Coordinates of C-alpha atoms and ligand atoms in Angstrom, one line a residue:
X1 CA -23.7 41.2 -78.1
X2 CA -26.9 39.5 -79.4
X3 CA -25.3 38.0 -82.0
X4 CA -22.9 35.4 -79.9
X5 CA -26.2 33.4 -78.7
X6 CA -27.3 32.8 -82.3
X7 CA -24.0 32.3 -83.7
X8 CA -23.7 29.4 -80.9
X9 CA -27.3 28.6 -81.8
X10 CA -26.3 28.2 -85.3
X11 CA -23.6 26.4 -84.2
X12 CA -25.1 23.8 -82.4
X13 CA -27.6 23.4 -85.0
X14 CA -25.2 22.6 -87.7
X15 CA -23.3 20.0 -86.1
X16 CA -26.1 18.4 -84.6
X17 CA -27.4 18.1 -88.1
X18 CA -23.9 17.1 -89.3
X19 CA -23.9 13.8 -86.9
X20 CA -27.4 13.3 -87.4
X21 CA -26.4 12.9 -91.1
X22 CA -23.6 10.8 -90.3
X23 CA -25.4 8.5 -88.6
X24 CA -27.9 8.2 -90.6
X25 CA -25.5 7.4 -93.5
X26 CA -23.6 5.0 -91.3
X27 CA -26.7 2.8 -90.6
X28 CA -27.3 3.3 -94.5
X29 CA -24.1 1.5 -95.3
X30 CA -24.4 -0.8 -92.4
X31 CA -27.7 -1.8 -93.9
X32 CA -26.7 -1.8 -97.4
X33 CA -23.0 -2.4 -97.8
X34 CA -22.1 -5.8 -98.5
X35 CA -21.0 -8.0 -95.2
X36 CA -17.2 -8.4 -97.1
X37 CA -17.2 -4.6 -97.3
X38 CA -17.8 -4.0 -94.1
X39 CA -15.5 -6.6 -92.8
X40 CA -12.5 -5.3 -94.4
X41 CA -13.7 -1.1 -94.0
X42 CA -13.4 -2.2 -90.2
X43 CA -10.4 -4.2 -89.7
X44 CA -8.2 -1.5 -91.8
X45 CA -9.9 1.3 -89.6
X46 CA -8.4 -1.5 -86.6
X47 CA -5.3 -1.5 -88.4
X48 CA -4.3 2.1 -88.4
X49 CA -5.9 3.3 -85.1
X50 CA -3.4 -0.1 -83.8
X51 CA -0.5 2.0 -85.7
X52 CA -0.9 5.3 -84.3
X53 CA -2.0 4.1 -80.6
X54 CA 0.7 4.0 -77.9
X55 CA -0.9 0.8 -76.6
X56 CA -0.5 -3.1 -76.7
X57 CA -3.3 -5.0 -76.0
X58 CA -3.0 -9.1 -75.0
X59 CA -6.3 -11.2 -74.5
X60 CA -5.9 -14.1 -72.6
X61 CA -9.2 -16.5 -73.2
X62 CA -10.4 -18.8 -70.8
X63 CA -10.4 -22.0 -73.2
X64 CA -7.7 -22.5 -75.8
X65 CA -7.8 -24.8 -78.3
X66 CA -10.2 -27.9 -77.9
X67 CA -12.8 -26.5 -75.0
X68 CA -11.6 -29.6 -72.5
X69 CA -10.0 -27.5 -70.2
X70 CA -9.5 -24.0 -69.0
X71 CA -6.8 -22.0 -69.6
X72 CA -4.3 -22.2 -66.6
X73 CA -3.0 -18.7 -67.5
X74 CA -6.8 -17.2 -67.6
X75 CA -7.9 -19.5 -64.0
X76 CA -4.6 -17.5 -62.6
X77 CA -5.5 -14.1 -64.0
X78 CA -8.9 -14.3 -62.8
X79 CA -7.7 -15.5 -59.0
X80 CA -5.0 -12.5 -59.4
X81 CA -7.9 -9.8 -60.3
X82 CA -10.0 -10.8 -57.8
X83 CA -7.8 -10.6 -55.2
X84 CA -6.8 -6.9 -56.6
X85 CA -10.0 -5.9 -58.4
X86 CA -12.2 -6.1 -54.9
X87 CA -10.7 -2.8 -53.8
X88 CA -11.3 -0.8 -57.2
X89 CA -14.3 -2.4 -59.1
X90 CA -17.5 -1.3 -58.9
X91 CA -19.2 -4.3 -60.4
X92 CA -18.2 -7.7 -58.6
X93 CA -19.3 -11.2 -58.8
X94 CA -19.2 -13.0 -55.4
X95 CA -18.8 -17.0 -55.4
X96 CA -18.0 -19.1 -52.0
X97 CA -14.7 -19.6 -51.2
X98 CA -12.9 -21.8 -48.5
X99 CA -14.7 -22.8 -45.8
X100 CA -18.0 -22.4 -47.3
X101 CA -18.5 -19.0 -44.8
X102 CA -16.4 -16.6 -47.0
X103 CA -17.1 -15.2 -49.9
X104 CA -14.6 -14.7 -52.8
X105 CA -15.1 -11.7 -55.2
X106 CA -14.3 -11.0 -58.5
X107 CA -14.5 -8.5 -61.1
X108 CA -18.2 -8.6 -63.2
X109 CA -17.8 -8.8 -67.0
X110 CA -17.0 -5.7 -68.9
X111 CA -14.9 -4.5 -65.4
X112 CA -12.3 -2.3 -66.1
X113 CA -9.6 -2.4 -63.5
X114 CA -6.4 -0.4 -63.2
X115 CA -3.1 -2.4 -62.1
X116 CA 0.6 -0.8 -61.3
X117 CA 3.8 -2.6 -61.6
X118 CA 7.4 -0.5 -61.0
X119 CA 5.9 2.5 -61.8
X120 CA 4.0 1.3 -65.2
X121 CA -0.1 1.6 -65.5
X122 CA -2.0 -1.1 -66.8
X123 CA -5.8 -1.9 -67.2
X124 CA -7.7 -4.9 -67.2
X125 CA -10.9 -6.1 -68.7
X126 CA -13.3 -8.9 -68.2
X127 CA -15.1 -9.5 -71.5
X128 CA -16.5 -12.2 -73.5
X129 CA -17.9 -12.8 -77.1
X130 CA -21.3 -14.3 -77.8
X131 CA -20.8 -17.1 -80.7
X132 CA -23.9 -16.4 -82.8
X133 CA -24.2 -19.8 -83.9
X134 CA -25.8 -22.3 -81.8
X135 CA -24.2 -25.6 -82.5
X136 CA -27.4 -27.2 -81.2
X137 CA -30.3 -25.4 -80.0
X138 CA -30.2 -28.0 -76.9
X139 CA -26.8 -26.4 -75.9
X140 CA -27.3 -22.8 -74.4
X141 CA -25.3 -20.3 -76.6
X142 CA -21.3 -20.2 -76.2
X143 CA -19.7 -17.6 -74.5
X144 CA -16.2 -17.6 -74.8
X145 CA -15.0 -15.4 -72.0
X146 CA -11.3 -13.2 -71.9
X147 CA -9.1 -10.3 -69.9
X148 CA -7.5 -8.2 -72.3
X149 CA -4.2 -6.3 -71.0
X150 CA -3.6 -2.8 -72.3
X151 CA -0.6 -1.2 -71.7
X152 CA 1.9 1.1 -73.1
X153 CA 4.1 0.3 -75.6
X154 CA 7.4 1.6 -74.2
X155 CA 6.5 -1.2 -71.1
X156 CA 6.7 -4.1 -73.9
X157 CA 9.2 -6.0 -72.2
X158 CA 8.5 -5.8 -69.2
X159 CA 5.1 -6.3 -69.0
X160 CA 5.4 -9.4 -71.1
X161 CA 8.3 -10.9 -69.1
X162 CA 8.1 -9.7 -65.4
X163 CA 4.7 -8.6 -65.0
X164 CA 3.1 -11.0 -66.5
X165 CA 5.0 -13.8 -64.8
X166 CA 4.0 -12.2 -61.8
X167 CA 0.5 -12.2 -61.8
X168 CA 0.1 -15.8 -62.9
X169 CA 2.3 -16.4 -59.9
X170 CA 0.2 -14.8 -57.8
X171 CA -2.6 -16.1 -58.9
X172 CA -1.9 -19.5 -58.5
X173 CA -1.0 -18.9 -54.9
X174 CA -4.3 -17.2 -54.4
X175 CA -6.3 -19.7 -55.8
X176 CA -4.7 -22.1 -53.1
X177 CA -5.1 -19.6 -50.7
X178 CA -9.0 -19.7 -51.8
X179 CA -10.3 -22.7 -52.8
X180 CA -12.2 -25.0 -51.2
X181 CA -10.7 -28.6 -51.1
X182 CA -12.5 -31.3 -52.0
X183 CA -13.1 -35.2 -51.2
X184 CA -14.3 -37.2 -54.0
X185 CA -15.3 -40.3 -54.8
X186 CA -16.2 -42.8 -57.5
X187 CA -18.6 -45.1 -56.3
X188 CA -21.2 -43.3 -57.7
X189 CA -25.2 -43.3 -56.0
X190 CA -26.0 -43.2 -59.4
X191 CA -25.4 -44.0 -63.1
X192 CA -26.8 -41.5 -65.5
X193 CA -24.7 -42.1 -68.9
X194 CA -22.8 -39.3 -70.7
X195 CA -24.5 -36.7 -68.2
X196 CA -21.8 -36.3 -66.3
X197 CA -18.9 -36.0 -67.8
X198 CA -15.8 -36.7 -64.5
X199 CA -16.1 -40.0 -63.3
X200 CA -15.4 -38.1 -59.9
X201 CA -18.4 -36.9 -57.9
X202 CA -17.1 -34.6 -55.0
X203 CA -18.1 -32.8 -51.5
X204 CA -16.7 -29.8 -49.7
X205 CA -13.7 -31.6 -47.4
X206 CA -14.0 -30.7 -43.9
X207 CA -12.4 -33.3 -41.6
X208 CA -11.3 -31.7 -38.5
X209 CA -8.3 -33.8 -38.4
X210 CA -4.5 -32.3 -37.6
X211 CA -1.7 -34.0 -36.6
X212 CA -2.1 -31.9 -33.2
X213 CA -4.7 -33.7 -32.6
X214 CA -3.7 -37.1 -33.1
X215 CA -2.1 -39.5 -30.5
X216 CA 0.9 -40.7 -31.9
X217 CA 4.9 -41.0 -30.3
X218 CA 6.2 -37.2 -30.7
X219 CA 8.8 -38.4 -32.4
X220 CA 7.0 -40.3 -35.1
X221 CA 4.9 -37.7 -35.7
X222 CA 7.8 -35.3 -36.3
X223 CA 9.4 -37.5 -39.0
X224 CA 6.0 -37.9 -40.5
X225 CA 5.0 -33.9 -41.0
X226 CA 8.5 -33.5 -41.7
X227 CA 8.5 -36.4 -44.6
X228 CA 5.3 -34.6 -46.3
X229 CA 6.4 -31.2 -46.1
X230 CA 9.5 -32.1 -47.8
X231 CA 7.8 -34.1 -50.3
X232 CA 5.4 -31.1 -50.9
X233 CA 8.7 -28.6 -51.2
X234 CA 10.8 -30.7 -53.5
X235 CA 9.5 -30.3 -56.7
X236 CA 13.0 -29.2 -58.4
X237 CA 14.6 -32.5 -56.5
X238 CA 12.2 -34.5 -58.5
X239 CA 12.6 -33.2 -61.4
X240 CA 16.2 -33.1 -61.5
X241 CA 16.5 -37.2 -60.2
X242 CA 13.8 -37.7 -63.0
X243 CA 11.0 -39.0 -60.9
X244 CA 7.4 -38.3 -61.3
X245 CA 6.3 -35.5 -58.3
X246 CA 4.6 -38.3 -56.3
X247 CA 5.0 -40.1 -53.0
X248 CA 3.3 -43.6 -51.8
X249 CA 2.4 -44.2 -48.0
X250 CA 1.1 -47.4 -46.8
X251 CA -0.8 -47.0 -43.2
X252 CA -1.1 -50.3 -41.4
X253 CA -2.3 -51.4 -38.2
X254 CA -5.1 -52.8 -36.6
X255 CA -8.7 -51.0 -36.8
X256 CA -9.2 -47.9 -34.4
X257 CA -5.5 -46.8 -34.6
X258 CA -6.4 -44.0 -36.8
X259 CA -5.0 -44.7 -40.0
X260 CA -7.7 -43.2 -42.0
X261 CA -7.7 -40.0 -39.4
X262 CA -3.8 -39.5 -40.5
X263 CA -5.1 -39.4 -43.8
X264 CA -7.1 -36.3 -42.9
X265 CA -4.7 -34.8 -40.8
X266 CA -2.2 -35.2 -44.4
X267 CA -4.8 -33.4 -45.9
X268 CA -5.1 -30.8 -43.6
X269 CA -1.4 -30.4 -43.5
X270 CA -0.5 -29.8 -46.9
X271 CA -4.0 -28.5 -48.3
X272 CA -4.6 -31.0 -50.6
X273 CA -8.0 -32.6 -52.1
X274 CA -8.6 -36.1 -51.2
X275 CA -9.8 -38.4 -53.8
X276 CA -11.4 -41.6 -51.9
X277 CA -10.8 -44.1 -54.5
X278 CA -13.2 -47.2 -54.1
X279 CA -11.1 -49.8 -56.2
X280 CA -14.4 -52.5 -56.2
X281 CA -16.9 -50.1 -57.8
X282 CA -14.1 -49.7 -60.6
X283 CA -15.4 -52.0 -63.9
X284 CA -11.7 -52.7 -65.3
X285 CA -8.2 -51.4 -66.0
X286 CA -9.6 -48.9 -68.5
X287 CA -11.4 -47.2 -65.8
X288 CA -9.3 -46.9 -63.2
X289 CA -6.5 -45.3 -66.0
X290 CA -9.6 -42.6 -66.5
X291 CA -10.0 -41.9 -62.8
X292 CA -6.3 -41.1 -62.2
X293 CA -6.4 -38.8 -65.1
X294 CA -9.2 -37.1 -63.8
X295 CA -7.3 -36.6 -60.5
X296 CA -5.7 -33.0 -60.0
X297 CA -2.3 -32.0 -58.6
X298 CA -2.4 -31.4 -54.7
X299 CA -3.8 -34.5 -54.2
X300 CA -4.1 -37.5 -52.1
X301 CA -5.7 -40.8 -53.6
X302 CA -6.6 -42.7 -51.3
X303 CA -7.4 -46.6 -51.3
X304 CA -9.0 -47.6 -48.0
X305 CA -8.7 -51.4 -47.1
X306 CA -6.2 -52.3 -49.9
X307 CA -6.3 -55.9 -48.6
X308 CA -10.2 -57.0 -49.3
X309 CA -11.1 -54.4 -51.5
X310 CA -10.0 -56.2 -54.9
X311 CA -9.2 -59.4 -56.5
X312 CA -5.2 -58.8 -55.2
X313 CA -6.5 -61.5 -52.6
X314 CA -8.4 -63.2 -55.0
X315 CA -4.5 -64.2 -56.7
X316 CA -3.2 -64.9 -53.0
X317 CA -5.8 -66.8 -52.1
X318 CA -4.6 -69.4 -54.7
X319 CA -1.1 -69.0 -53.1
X320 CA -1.9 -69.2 -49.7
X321 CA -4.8 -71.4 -49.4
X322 CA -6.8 -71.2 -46.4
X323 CA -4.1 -68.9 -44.9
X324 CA -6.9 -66.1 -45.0
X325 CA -8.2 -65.1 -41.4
X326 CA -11.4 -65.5 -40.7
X327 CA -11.9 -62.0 -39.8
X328 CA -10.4 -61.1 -43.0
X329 CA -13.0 -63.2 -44.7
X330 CA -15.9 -61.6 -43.0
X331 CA -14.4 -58.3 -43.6
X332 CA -14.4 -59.3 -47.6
X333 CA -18.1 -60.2 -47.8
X334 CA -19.1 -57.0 -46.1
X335 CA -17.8 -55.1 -48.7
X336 CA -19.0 -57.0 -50.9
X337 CA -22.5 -56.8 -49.5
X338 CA -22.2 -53.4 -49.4
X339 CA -20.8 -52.3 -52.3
X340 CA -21.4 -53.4 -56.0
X341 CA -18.6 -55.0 -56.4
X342 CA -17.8 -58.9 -57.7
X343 CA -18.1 -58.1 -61.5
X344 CA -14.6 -55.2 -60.9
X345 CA -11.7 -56.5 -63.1
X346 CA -9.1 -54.4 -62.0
X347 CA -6.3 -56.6 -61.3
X348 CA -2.8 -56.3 -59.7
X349 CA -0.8 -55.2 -63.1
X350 CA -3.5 -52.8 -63.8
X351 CA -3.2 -51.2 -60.2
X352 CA 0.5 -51.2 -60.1
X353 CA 0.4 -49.4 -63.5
X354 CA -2.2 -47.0 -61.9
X355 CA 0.9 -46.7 -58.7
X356 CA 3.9 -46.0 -60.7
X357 CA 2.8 -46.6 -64.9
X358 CA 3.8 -43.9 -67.0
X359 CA -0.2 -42.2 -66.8
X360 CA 0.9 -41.6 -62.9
X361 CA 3.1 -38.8 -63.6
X362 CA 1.0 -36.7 -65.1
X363 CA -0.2 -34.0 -62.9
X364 CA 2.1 -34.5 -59.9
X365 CA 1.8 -33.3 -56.3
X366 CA 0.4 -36.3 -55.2
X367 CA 0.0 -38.6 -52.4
X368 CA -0.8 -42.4 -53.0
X369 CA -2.4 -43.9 -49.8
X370 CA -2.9 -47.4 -48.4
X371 CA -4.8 -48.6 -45.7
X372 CA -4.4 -52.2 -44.0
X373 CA -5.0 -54.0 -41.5
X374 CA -3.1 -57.1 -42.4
X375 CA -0.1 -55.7 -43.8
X376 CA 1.7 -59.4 -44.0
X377 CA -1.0 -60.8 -46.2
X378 CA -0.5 -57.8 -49.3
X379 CA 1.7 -58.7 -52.1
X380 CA 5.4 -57.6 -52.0
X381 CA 5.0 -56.0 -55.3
X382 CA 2.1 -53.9 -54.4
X383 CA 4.3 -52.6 -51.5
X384 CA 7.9 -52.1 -52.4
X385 CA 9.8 -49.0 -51.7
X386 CA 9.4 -47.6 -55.0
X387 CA 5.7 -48.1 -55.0
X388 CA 4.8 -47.4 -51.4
X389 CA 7.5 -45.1 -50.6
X390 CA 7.0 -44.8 -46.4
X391 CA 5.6 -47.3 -44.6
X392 CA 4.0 -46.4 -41.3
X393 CA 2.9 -48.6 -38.4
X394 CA 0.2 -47.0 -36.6
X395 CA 0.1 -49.3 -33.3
X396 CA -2.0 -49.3 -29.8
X397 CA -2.6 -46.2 -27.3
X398 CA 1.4 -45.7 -25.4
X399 CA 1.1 -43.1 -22.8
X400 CA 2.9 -40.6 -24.9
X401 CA -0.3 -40.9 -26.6
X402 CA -2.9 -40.8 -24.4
X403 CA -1.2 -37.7 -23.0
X404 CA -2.3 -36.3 -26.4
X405 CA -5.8 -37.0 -26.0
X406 CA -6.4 -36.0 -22.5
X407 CA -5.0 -32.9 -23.3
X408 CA -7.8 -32.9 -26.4
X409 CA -10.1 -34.0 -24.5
X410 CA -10.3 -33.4 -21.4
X411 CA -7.6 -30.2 -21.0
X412 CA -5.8 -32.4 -18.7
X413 CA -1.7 -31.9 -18.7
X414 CA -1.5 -33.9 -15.3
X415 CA -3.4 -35.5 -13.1
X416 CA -2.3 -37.9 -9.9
X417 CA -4.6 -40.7 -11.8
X418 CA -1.8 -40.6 -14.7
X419 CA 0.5 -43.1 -12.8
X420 CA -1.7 -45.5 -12.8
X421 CA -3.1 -45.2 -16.3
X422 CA 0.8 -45.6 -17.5
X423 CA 1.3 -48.3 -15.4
X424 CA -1.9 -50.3 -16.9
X425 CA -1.0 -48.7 -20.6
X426 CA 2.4 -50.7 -20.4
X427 CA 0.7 -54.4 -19.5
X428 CA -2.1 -54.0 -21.8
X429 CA -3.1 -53.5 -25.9
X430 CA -5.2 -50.9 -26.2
X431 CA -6.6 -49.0 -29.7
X432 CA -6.7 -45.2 -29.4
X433 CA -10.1 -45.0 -30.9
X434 CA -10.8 -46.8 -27.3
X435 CA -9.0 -44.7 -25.3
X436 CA -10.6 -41.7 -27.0
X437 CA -14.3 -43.3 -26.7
X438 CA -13.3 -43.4 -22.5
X439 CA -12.4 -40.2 -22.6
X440 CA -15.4 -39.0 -24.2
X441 CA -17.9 -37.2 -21.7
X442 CA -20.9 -39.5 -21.5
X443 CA -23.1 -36.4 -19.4
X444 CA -23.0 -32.9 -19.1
X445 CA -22.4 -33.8 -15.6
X446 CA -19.1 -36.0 -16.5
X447 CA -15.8 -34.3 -15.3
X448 CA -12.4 -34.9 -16.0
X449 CA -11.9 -37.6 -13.1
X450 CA -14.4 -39.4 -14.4
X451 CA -13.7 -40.3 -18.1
X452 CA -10.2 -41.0 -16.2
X453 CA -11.6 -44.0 -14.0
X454 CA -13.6 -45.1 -17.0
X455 CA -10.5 -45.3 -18.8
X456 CA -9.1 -47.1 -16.0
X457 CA -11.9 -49.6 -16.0
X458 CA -11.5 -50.3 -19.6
X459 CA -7.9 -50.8 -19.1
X460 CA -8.5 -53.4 -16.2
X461 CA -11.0 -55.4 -18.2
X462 CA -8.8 -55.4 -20.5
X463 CA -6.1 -56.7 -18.8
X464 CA -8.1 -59.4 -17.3
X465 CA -9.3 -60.6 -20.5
X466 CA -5.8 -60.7 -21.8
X467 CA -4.5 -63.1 -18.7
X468 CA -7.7 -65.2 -19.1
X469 CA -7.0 -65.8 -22.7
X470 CA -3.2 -66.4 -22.2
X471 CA -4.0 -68.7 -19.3
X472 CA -6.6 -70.2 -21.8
X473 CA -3.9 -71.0 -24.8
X474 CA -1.4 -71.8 -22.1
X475 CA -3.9 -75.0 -20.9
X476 CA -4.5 -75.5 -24.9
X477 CA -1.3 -75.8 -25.6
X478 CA -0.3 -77.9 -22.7
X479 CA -3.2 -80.3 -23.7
X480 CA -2.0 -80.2 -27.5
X481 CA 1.9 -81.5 -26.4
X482 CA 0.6 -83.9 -24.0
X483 CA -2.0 -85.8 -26.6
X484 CA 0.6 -85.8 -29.9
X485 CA 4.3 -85.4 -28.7
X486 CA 3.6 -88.7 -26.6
X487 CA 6.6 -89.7 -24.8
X488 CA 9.2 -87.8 -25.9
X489 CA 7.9 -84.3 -24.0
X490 CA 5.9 -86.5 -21.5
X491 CA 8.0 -85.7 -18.6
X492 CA 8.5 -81.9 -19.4
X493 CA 4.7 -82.0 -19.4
X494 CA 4.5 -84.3 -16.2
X495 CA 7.4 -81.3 -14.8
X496 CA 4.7 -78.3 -15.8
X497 CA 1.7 -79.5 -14.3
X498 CA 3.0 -80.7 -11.3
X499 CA 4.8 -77.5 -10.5
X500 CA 1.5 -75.8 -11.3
Ligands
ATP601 N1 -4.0 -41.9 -33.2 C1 -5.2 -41.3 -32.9 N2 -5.3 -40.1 -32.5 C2 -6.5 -39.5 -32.2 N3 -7.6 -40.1 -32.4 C3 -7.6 -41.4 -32.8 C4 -6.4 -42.0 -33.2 N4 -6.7 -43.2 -33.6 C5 -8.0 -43.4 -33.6 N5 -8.6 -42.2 -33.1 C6 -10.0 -42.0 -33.0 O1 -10.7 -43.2 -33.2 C7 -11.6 -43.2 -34.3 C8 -11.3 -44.3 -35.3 O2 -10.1 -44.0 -35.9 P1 -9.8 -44.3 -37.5 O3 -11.1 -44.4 -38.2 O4 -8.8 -43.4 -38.0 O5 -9.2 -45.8 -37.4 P2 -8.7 -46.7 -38.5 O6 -7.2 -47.0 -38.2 O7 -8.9 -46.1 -39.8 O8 -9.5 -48.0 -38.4 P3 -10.0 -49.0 -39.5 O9 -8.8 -49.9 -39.8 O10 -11.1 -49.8 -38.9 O11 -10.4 -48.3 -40.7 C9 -11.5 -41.8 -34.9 O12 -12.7 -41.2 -34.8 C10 -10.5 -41.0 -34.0 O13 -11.2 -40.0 -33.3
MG602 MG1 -10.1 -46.5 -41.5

């Protein structure tokens, strides 16, 4: 009986000596065997543990190739394990997801997570590899980061077809699902060369903007959604008719009809980024080429003001003279004022090539936007079906629309003062950003009836301004005939006024 606890003893003893030796003659080799050795010692150990292990492992690594862009494949994975990885993991990086409140997590580096898929097990891990060598001691050190897939081998085909298929699927649509959408911009606050390495800087997108919300004939706004959701769906259709994935829209109306608030209620529709694309802080054709391949799919580029923001008008105004409005004019210098333009050389070939040249396919999923006011004064080129695919009028406040907006604004569905306001709406222009400013509760002590009579007001002055400037041209005119068309319309005139 006493001799089992010092057998055990002895035991013990002996093997702990045995892997204290072995260690000690492993870090003795380590130490002394040459590098070459030790390279080749370990990678045929790799070689037959890999041909007696049941198991297939796959790494997929974040950049392939030249580091310019990530891996689509690894961006996927990750979105896919995060999503599935929150529930299991212990360790898990958190990062803000959409709407800047919620937070998105995701497995921590050396993570191991377990996945099934029709009844097969696999495991995931997060891992990365330090490069030892610092390219430059500026640079911090490279980390090149990777999931490796193990599963067994009997599951070969259909973890490599099906499974893997899947989870890049997935993960796409939960990185849609996730991120945050963006509006960016060129016209940069600042110029810090070869810093910054997109020529896009960007905010967090958050224009409250639907198509609910904006005041527009039912109808029209049907055919609109139903125009971008079928753009946004047809990606086979385009492919098989051999046209890039994109769509132009020209907006165009007078100020206040809420061209640029369609644009955000676009955005908000099909969850897409916005890139604001100011065409007079662009230096030259070069540049603006650069831009649109910095653009992503899911995208809308949007060029506000298309009319006065380049030197288009600069080739008009040779053509048409002193055909430019004056209001037009004034617009221009603003701009120019305010941005710093004048010394852009983008011209019209280089935009149409930016529109439809053979750079504008790649990527796809996107939305060209215009915005006018003065539709008439654009070149035909610029807007030809083709180029700007759907044109859209966006016109003054009808009652159809202000319905919209009193229901927004003042969660009115009827009210006796209606009548009166469509009655007024039909004689008289005016812009829904002015209907929405009436409606607009100037007090906490403003009620619905009102913003109504203000709107009311507005509409009357409005009308009476109109008839004082038609009676206004009518006496111009009247003056104009009777000074040059002499005789000939002398008695027509000589009719007019005395019946007046
Ligand atoms: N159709 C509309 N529905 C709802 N609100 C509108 C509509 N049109 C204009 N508005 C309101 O008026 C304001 C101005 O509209 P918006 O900036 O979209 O006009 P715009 O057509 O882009 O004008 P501009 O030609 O001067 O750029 C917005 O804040 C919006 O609230
Ligand atoms: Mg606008």
């Amino acid at each position: 009986m006493e001799m089992v606890p010092s057998t055990m003893t002895e035991m013990w003893t002996t093997m702990g000596s045995t892997i204290a030796s072995f260690m000690f003659i492993w870090a003795i080799i380590r130490q002394y065997c040459p590098y070459e050795l030790r390279r080749y010692f370990e990678k045929y150990t790799h070689t037959i543990m890999t041909y007696f292990s049941p198991y297939i492992k796959i790494s997929i690594h974040e950049f392939t190739g030249d580091r310019l862009k990530r891996s689509e494949v690894y961006v996927a994975v990750e979105a896919y394990l995060s999503a599935n990885s929150s529930k299991t993991a212990k360790r898990l990086k958190a990062e803000m997801g959409k709407d800047s409140n919620n937070l998105v997590l995701s497995m921590d580096e050396y993570e191991k997570v377990t996945d099934e898929f029709r009844g097969a097990k696999v495991w995931w891990v997060a891992s990365k590899v330090v490069s030892a060598t610092r390219p430059m001691a500026y640079y911090p050190e490279q980390e090149k980061r990777y999931y490796r897939l193990t599963f067994h081998k009997r599951y070969r085909e259909m973890i490599t077809g099906a499974y893997l298929e899947h989870v890049v699927k997935e993960g796409k649509e939960i990185r849609v699902r996730n991120r945050q959408r963006k509006l960016y911009t060129n016209s940069p606050g600042y110029k810090w060369p070869s810093y910054k390495q997109t020529m896009w800087s960007h905010i967090v997108f958050e224009h409250p903007a639907t198509f609910g919300t904006m005041a527009l004939e039912p109808d029209k706004k049907k055919e609109i959604i139903e125009d971008l959701v079928t753009f946004s769906e047809s990606k086979e259709f385009y492919a098989r008719i051999g046209k890039a994935w994109k769509r132009g829209y020209l907006l165009y109306g007078p100020p206040g009809t809420g061209k640029s608030t369609m644009i955000a209620a676009m955005a908000n529709l099909l969850n897409y980024d916005v890139y604001d694309l100011e065409l007079t802080a662009v230096k030259d054709n070069t540049e603006l080429r650069k831009l649109l391949i910095e653009t992503t799919s899911k995208s809308i580029i949007v060029i506000e003001d298309i009319d006065c923001s380049l030197d288009l008008t600069g080739q008009r105004k040779k053509k048409g003279g002193k055909a430019m409005a004056d209001d037009e004019k004034e617009r221009k210098e603003v701009k120019e004022e305010s941005g710093n333009s004048g010394n852009s050389k983008v011209t019209l070939s280089g935009l149409l090539n930016f529109i439809d040249g053979l750079w504008s396919a790649c990527g796809g999923e996107r939305l060209i936007v215009f915005t006018t006011n003065y539709v008439e004064k654009l070149d035909p080129a610029l807007i030809r079906r083709g180029r700007m695919d759907k044109h859209i009028e966006l016109s003054y406040c009808g009652f159809e629309g202000f319905k919209v907006l009193a229901k927004n604004y003042l969660k009115l569905e009827t009210h006796p003062l209606f009548d009166a306001i469509d009655g007024l709406m039909k004689e008289v222009k005016i812009t829904p950003a002015d209907v929405a400013e009436n409606l607009m509760p100037k007090s906490p002590l403003d009620d619905a009836e009102k913003c109504l009579w203000s709107l009311i007001q507005a509409l009357e002055e409005a009308k009476e301004e109109a008839e004082a400037e038609a009676e206004a041209a009518t006496t111009k005119k009247v003056v104009e005939q009777s000074q040059d068309g002499g005789g000939v319309c002398s008695e027509n005139c000589m009719a007019e006024k005395a019946s007046e």
